[in-house]
Amino acid sequence: MCSYRTITIERHFIDQQALHPDATGELTRLMHQLAFAAKQITKEVRSAGLSDILGVAGHTNIQGEAVQKLDEISNDVIYRAMDHAGVLCCMASEEREHMIPIPAEFHYGKYTLAFDPLDGSSNIDANINVGAIFSIHRRVSPDNTPGTVEDLLQTGRKQVAAGYIVYGSSTMLVYSTGHGVNGFTLDPSIGEFLLSHPEMRIPEHGKYFSINMGNYHYWSEGVRKYIDHVTTPSHEHGTPYSSRYIGSMIADVHRTLLYGGIFMYPLDFKDPAKPKGKLRLLYEAAPMSMIIEQAGGHSTDGHQSILDVVPKGLHDRVPLFVGARRNVAELLEFLRKYD
Ligand code: AHG
Ligand code: MN
Ligand code: MN
């Protein structure tokens, strides 16, 4: 992308705030603190192979998964960037079972933050892209009081802002406040995020599908028939689609945003009486779906937009299908016909 105007993320936040004359600057401050946390975590991720912070910390998180040290470091960096900033009334993290309160000595702000401090963390040892995902809501309980779980349990549609930071060959921060999607790349030499991907749009259609094929026999008939369709040469789409799956949702969805196609993590019917999704609604599916929808794509749980799924608990899981508009429409035809 070629531009002779260099726009830092700070300047972009200020320009965005100017579009809203009634803005108090709280959201700008919140985003500023997240960008600050992203720089600190970049430093940790970049030195992961050099210091003794690889491997499992020795216990499991509330989802029963091995917690690696970098998850905890990332969790703490984000928490410490936010707790005293005066912009949040409470937080939720993948790494904490319960709501995270704001300590009483600090000001209670009007927003909530739900986050996955490190997505794809099982890939760290292999030097594969990982990232953080964030979702921000306006609180529903009275201002200047401690936040409640109800403040966090809101639909994706009500997100005030959402986005992710991907630590890949470079660090990128991609976010939306409901007016399109902008992407910033960290210039490590000056420590600034620079606008590199203004007004991102997902292609209408792409020839990539992204799913863990090892689960094929546990999916519904509709999903299986769709996968059979895109892997079989046909009149409509010619050669089969290409498969891309790295096992880091953040990287798989980021690629889908750039190149089109579809990312899927369907229900698993291993136990037909208790089908279950894997990805978490509040801090994985909803924020990534907001980004994709704001970029012109679609998201669905098979019935409705992910953005309309009502959360009941902080760690609810949902089936997720997200991507280019025509790819998601194509999938839905199969789900409607066979499921
Ligand atoms: P996390 O590292 O935050 O626990 O999330 C891992 C998720 C997601 O990143 C990825 O898409 C998915 O798990 C991969 O799951 P499978 O190994 O079942 O394909
Ligand atoms: Mn995750
Ligand atoms: Mn995680």
Coordinates of C-alpha atoms and ligand atoms in Angstrom, one line a residue:
M1 CA 0.0 0.0 0.0
C2 CA 1.6 3.3 -1.0
S3 CA 0.8 6.5 0.7
Y4 CA 2.9 9.7 1.2
R5 CA 1.0 10.5 4.4
T6 CA 2.2 8.5 7.4
I7 CA -0.7 8.1 9.9
T8 CA 0.2 6.8 13.3
I9 CA -2.5 4.9 15.3
E10 CA -2.6 7.8 17.8
R11 CA -3.4 10.3 15.1
H12 CA -6.0 8.0 13.7
F13 CA -7.7 7.6 17.1
I14 CA -7.8 11.4 17.5
D15 CA -9.2 11.9 14.0
Q16 CA -11.9 9.3 14.7
Q17 CA -12.8 11.0 18.0
A18 CA -13.2 14.3 16.2
L19 CA -16.0 12.7 14.1
H20 CA -18.0 12.3 17.3
P21 CA -18.3 15.8 19.0
D22 CA -20.0 14.2 22.1
A23 CA -17.1 11.8 22.7
T24 CA -15.4 12.1 26.1
G25 CA -12.1 10.5 24.9
E26 CA -12.6 7.4 27.0
L27 CA -12.7 5.0 24.0
T28 CA -9.6 6.8 22.6
R29 CA -7.8 6.2 25.9
L30 CA -8.9 2.6 25.9
M31 CA -7.6 1.9 22.4
H32 CA -4.4 3.8 23.2
Q33 CA -3.8 1.5 26.2
L34 CA -4.5 -1.6 24.1
A35 CA -2.0 -0.5 21.5
F36 CA 0.5 0.1 24.3
A37 CA -0.1 -3.5 25.7
A38 CA 0.3 -4.8 22.1
K39 CA 3.8 -3.3 21.9
Q40 CA 4.8 -4.8 25.2
I41 CA 3.4 -8.3 24.2
T42 CA 5.2 -8.0 20.9
K43 CA 8.5 -7.7 22.8
E44 CA 7.7 -10.8 24.8
V45 CA 6.6 -12.8 21.8
R46 CA 9.6 -11.8 19.8
S47 CA 12.0 -13.0 22.5
A48 CA 10.0 -16.2 23.2
G49 CA 12.7 -18.3 21.6
L50 CA 15.5 -16.6 23.4
S51 CA 14.4 -16.6 27.0
D52 CA 13.1 -19.3 29.3
I53 CA 9.4 -18.5 28.8
L54 CA 8.4 -21.3 26.5
G55 CA 6.5 -24.4 27.6
V56 CA 3.6 -25.1 29.9
A57 CA 3.3 -23.1 33.2
G58 CA 2.3 -26.3 35.0
H59 CA -1.4 -25.9 35.4
T60 CA -4.6 -25.8 33.3
N61 CA -7.0 -23.0 32.7
I62 CA -10.8 -23.2 33.4
Q63 CA -11.3 -24.8 29.9
G64 CA -9.1 -27.6 30.9
E65 CA -6.4 -26.6 28.4
A66 CA -2.7 -26.4 29.2
V67 CA -1.8 -22.8 30.0
Q68 CA 1.5 -21.6 28.5
K69 CA 3.5 -18.9 30.2
L70 CA 3.0 -16.5 27.3
D71 CA -0.8 -16.6 27.8
E72 CA -0.3 -15.5 31.4
I73 CA 2.2 -12.8 30.5
S74 CA -0.1 -11.5 27.8
N75 CA -3.1 -11.6 30.2
D76 CA -1.2 -9.7 32.9
V77 CA 0.1 -7.1 30.4
I78 CA -3.4 -6.3 29.2
Y79 CA -4.8 -6.3 32.7
R80 CA -2.1 -3.9 33.9
A81 CA -2.6 -1.6 30.9
M82 CA -6.3 -1.4 31.6
D83 CA -7.1 -1.6 35.4
H84 CA -6.1 1.9 36.4
A85 CA -6.9 3.7 33.1
G86 CA -10.3 4.8 34.3
V87 CA -12.1 3.6 31.2
L88 CA -13.4 0.1 32.2
C89 CA -15.9 -1.0 34.8
C90 CA -14.8 -4.7 34.5
M91 CA -13.1 -7.2 32.3
A92 CA -13.3 -10.9 31.2
S93 CA -10.5 -13.0 30.0
E94 CA -10.2 -16.5 28.5
E95 CA -7.7 -17.2 31.3
R96 CA -10.0 -16.3 34.2
E97 CA -13.1 -18.1 35.1
H98 CA -14.9 -15.2 36.7
M99 CA -15.4 -11.5 35.8
I100 CA -12.3 -9.4 36.5
P101 CA -13.3 -6.4 38.7
I102 CA -11.6 -3.0 38.6
P103 CA -9.8 -2.4 41.9
A104 CA -11.8 -0.1 44.2
E105 CA -9.0 2.5 44.3
F106 CA -9.4 3.3 40.6
H107 CA -12.1 5.1 38.7
Y108 CA -14.9 3.0 37.1
G109 CA -15.2 3.7 33.5
K110 CA -18.1 3.2 31.1
Y111 CA -16.8 0.3 29.0
T112 CA -16.2 -3.4 29.4
L113 CA -13.3 -5.4 27.9
A114 CA -13.5 -9.1 27.1
F115 CA -10.3 -10.6 25.7
D116 CA -8.4 -13.7 24.6
P117 CA -4.9 -12.7 25.6
L118 CA -3.2 -15.2 23.3
D119 CA -5.1 -17.0 20.6
G120 CA -3.4 -20.0 19.1
S121 CA -1.1 -20.4 22.0
S122 CA -0.5 -24.1 21.3
N123 CA 1.4 -22.9 18.3
I124 CA 4.0 -20.8 20.1
D125 CA 6.7 -23.4 20.2
A126 CA 6.5 -23.8 16.4
N127 CA 6.9 -20.1 15.7
I128 CA 3.5 -19.9 14.2
N129 CA 1.4 -16.7 14.3
V130 CA -0.5 -16.0 17.6
G131 CA -2.5 -13.0 18.7
A132 CA -4.9 -11.3 21.1
I133 CA -8.6 -10.6 20.4
F134 CA -10.6 -7.9 22.1
S135 CA -14.3 -6.9 22.4
I136 CA -15.6 -3.7 24.0
H137 CA -19.1 -2.9 25.1
R138 CA -20.7 0.1 26.7
R139 CA -21.8 -0.9 30.2
V140 CA -25.5 -1.3 31.0
S141 CA -25.3 -0.8 34.8
P142 CA -25.1 2.7 36.3
D143 CA -22.0 4.7 35.6
N144 CA -19.4 5.2 38.4
T145 CA -20.2 1.9 40.1
P146 CA -18.4 -1.5 39.9
G147 CA -19.2 -3.4 36.7
T148 CA -21.3 -6.5 36.6
V149 CA -21.4 -9.7 34.6
E150 CA -24.5 -8.3 32.8
D151 CA -22.3 -5.5 31.4
L152 CA -20.2 -8.2 29.7
L153 CA -23.0 -10.5 28.6
Q154 CA -24.1 -8.5 25.6
T155 CA -24.5 -9.5 22.0
G156 CA -21.7 -8.9 19.4
R157 CA -24.1 -6.5 17.7
K158 CA -23.7 -4.1 20.6
Q159 CA -19.9 -4.0 20.5
V160 CA -18.6 -0.5 20.6
A161 CA -15.3 -1.6 19.2
A162 CA -13.6 -4.9 18.5
G163 CA -10.4 -6.2 16.9
Y164 CA -7.2 -8.2 17.2
I165 CA -3.5 -7.9 17.3
V166 CA -1.7 -10.6 15.3
Y167 CA 2.0 -11.3 16.1
G168 CA 3.1 -12.6 12.7
S169 CA 6.0 -11.8 10.4
S170 CA 5.1 -8.3 11.6
T171 CA 2.7 -7.2 14.4
M172 CA -0.6 -5.8 13.1
L173 CA -3.5 -4.3 15.0
V174 CA -6.8 -4.5 13.2
Y175 CA -9.9 -2.8 14.7
S176 CA -13.3 -1.4 14.0
T177 CA -15.6 1.0 15.9
G178 CA -18.5 0.2 13.6
H179 CA -17.3 2.4 10.8
G180 CA -15.3 0.0 8.7
V181 CA -12.0 -1.7 9.5
N182 CA -8.5 -0.3 9.6
G183 CA -5.2 -2.2 10.0
F184 CA -2.0 -0.9 11.5
T185 CA 1.5 -2.4 11.2
L186 CA 4.0 -1.9 14.0
D187 CA 7.2 -0.3 12.8
P188 CA 9.6 -1.8 15.4
S189 CA 12.3 0.7 14.7
I190 CA 10.2 3.6 16.0
G191 CA 7.8 1.7 18.1
E192 CA 4.7 3.1 16.4
F193 CA 1.7 1.4 14.7
L194 CA 1.3 3.0 11.3
L195 CA -1.9 2.8 9.2
S196 CA -1.0 0.2 6.5
H197 CA -4.4 -1.2 5.6
P198 CA -6.9 1.6 5.5
E199 CA -10.6 0.7 5.1
M200 CA -10.1 -3.0 4.7
R201 CA -12.6 -4.9 2.6
I202 CA -12.9 -8.7 2.3
P203 CA -13.2 -10.0 -1.3
E204 CA -16.8 -11.0 -2.2
H205 CA -15.6 -14.6 -2.8
G206 CA -12.4 -16.6 -2.3
K207 CA -11.2 -20.0 -3.2
Y208 CA -10.0 -20.9 0.3
F209 CA -11.6 -23.0 3.0
S210 CA -10.2 -23.2 6.5
I211 CA -11.4 -26.0 8.8
N212 CA -9.8 -28.8 11.0
M213 CA -10.5 -31.7 8.5
G214 CA -9.6 -34.2 11.2
N215 CA -13.0 -33.6 12.7
Y216 CA -14.8 -34.5 9.4
H217 CA -16.7 -37.4 10.8
Y218 CA -18.0 -35.4 13.8
W219 CA -19.7 -32.7 11.8
S220 CA -23.4 -32.4 10.7
E221 CA -24.4 -33.7 7.3
G222 CA -24.7 -30.2 6.0
V223 CA -21.1 -29.3 6.8
R224 CA -19.8 -32.6 5.4
K225 CA -21.7 -32.1 2.2
Y226 CA -20.4 -28.5 1.9
I227 CA -16.8 -29.7 2.3
D228 CA -17.4 -32.5 -0.2
H229 CA -18.7 -29.8 -2.6
V230 CA -15.7 -27.5 -2.3
T231 CA -13.2 -30.3 -2.6
T232 CA -14.8 -31.7 -5.8
P233 CA -14.3 -30.1 -9.2
S234 CA -17.6 -28.8 -10.4
H235 CA -19.3 -26.6 -13.1
E236 CA -19.8 -23.7 -10.7
H237 CA -16.4 -23.3 -9.2
G238 CA -14.1 -25.3 -11.5
T239 CA -11.1 -26.7 -9.6
P240 CA -11.5 -27.6 -5.9
Y241 CA -10.9 -24.8 -3.3
S242 CA -7.6 -24.7 -1.6
S243 CA -7.4 -25.7 2.1
R244 CA -5.6 -23.4 4.6
Y245 CA -5.6 -24.2 8.3
I246 CA -3.0 -23.2 10.7
G247 CA -4.9 -23.9 14.0
S248 CA -4.6 -20.2 15.1
M249 CA -8.0 -18.7 14.6
I250 CA -6.6 -15.2 14.6
A251 CA -4.2 -16.1 11.7
D252 CA -6.8 -18.1 9.8
V253 CA -9.4 -15.3 10.0
H254 CA -6.8 -12.6 9.2
R255 CA -5.9 -14.5 6.0
T256 CA -9.6 -14.9 5.2
L257 CA -10.1 -11.2 5.6
L258 CA -7.3 -10.4 3.2
Y259 CA -7.8 -13.2 0.6
G260 CA -11.5 -14.2 1.0
G261 CA -12.8 -17.7 1.5
I262 CA -14.4 -19.1 4.6
F263 CA -13.2 -20.1 8.1
M264 CA -15.2 -22.7 10.0
Y265 CA -15.3 -24.3 13.4
P266 CA -18.6 -26.2 13.4
L267 CA -20.4 -28.1 16.1
D268 CA -18.8 -31.4 17.0
F269 CA -21.3 -34.3 17.2
K270 CA -18.9 -36.8 18.8
D271 CA -21.5 -37.2 21.5
P272 CA -24.7 -36.7 19.5
A273 CA -26.7 -35.9 22.7
K274 CA -24.3 -33.1 23.5
P275 CA -23.0 -31.4 20.3
K276 CA -20.4 -28.7 21.2
G277 CA -18.6 -25.8 19.5
K278 CA -15.1 -24.9 20.4
L279 CA -14.6 -21.2 20.0
R280 CA -15.8 -18.8 22.6
L281 CA -18.5 -16.3 21.8
L282 CA -17.5 -13.3 23.8
Y283 CA -13.8 -13.0 23.1
E284 CA -13.2 -15.0 19.9
A285 CA -16.3 -15.4 17.7
A286 CA -18.1 -12.1 18.3
P287 CA -15.1 -9.7 17.9
M288 CA -13.7 -11.6 14.8
S289 CA -17.2 -11.6 13.3
M290 CA -17.6 -7.8 13.8
I291 CA -14.3 -7.3 11.9
I292 CA -15.4 -9.5 9.1
E293 CA -18.9 -8.0 8.8
Q294 CA -17.6 -4.5 9.0
A295 CA -15.3 -5.4 6.1
G296 CA -18.3 -6.6 4.0
G297 CA -18.3 -10.3 4.9
H298 CA -20.7 -12.5 6.8
S299 CA -20.7 -14.6 10.0
T300 CA -23.1 -17.2 11.1
D301 CA -23.6 -19.9 13.7
G302 CA -25.7 -21.7 11.1
H303 CA -28.9 -19.9 11.9
Q304 CA -28.2 -16.3 12.6
S305 CA -25.4 -13.8 12.5
I306 CA -22.8 -14.5 15.3
L307 CA -23.4 -10.9 16.2
D308 CA -27.0 -11.7 17.3
V309 CA -26.2 -14.7 19.5
V310 CA -27.1 -13.9 23.1
P311 CA -24.4 -14.9 25.6
K312 CA -25.5 -16.7 28.8
G313 CA -22.1 -17.2 30.3
L314 CA -18.6 -15.6 29.9
H315 CA -17.1 -18.7 28.3
D316 CA -20.0 -19.8 26.1
R317 CA -18.9 -21.7 23.0
V318 CA -20.5 -21.3 19.5
P319 CA -20.2 -22.9 16.1
L320 CA -18.6 -20.4 13.9
F321 CA -18.6 -19.8 10.1
V322 CA -17.1 -16.6 9.0
G323 CA -15.8 -15.1 5.7
A324 CA -16.6 -13.7 2.3
R325 CA -20.2 -13.0 1.6
R326 CA -20.6 -15.5 -1.2
N327 CA -18.7 -18.3 0.5
V328 CA -20.9 -18.0 3.6
A329 CA -24.1 -17.9 1.4
E330 CA -22.9 -21.0 -0.4
L331 CA -22.3 -22.8 2.9
L332 CA -25.7 -21.8 4.2
E333 CA -27.4 -23.4 1.2
F334 CA -25.9 -26.8 2.3
L335 CA -26.8 -26.3 6.0
R336 CA -30.4 -25.4 5.0
K337 CA -30.7 -28.4 2.7
Y338 CA -29.2 -31.1 4.9
D339 CA -29.4 -30.1 8.5
Ligands
AHG1 P1 -6.6 -20.6 22.3 O1 -5.2 -20.7 21.9 O2 -6.9 -19.2 22.7 O3 -7.1 -21.6 23.3 O4 -7.5 -20.9 21.0 C1 -7.3 -22.0 20.2 C2 -8.4 -22.1 19.2 C3 -8.2 -21.3 17.9 O5 -7.1 -20.4 17.9 C4 -8.1 -22.3 16.8 O6 -8.8 -21.9 15.7 C5 -8.6 -23.6 17.5 O7 -8.4 -23.4 18.8 C6 -7.9 -24.8 16.9 O8 -8.5 -25.9 17.4 P2 -8.2 -27.4 16.8 O9 -6.9 -27.7 17.3 O10 -9.3 -28.2 17.4 O11 -8.4 -27.3 15.3
MN2 MN -8.4 -18.4 21.5
MN3 MN -6.1 -18.0 24.3

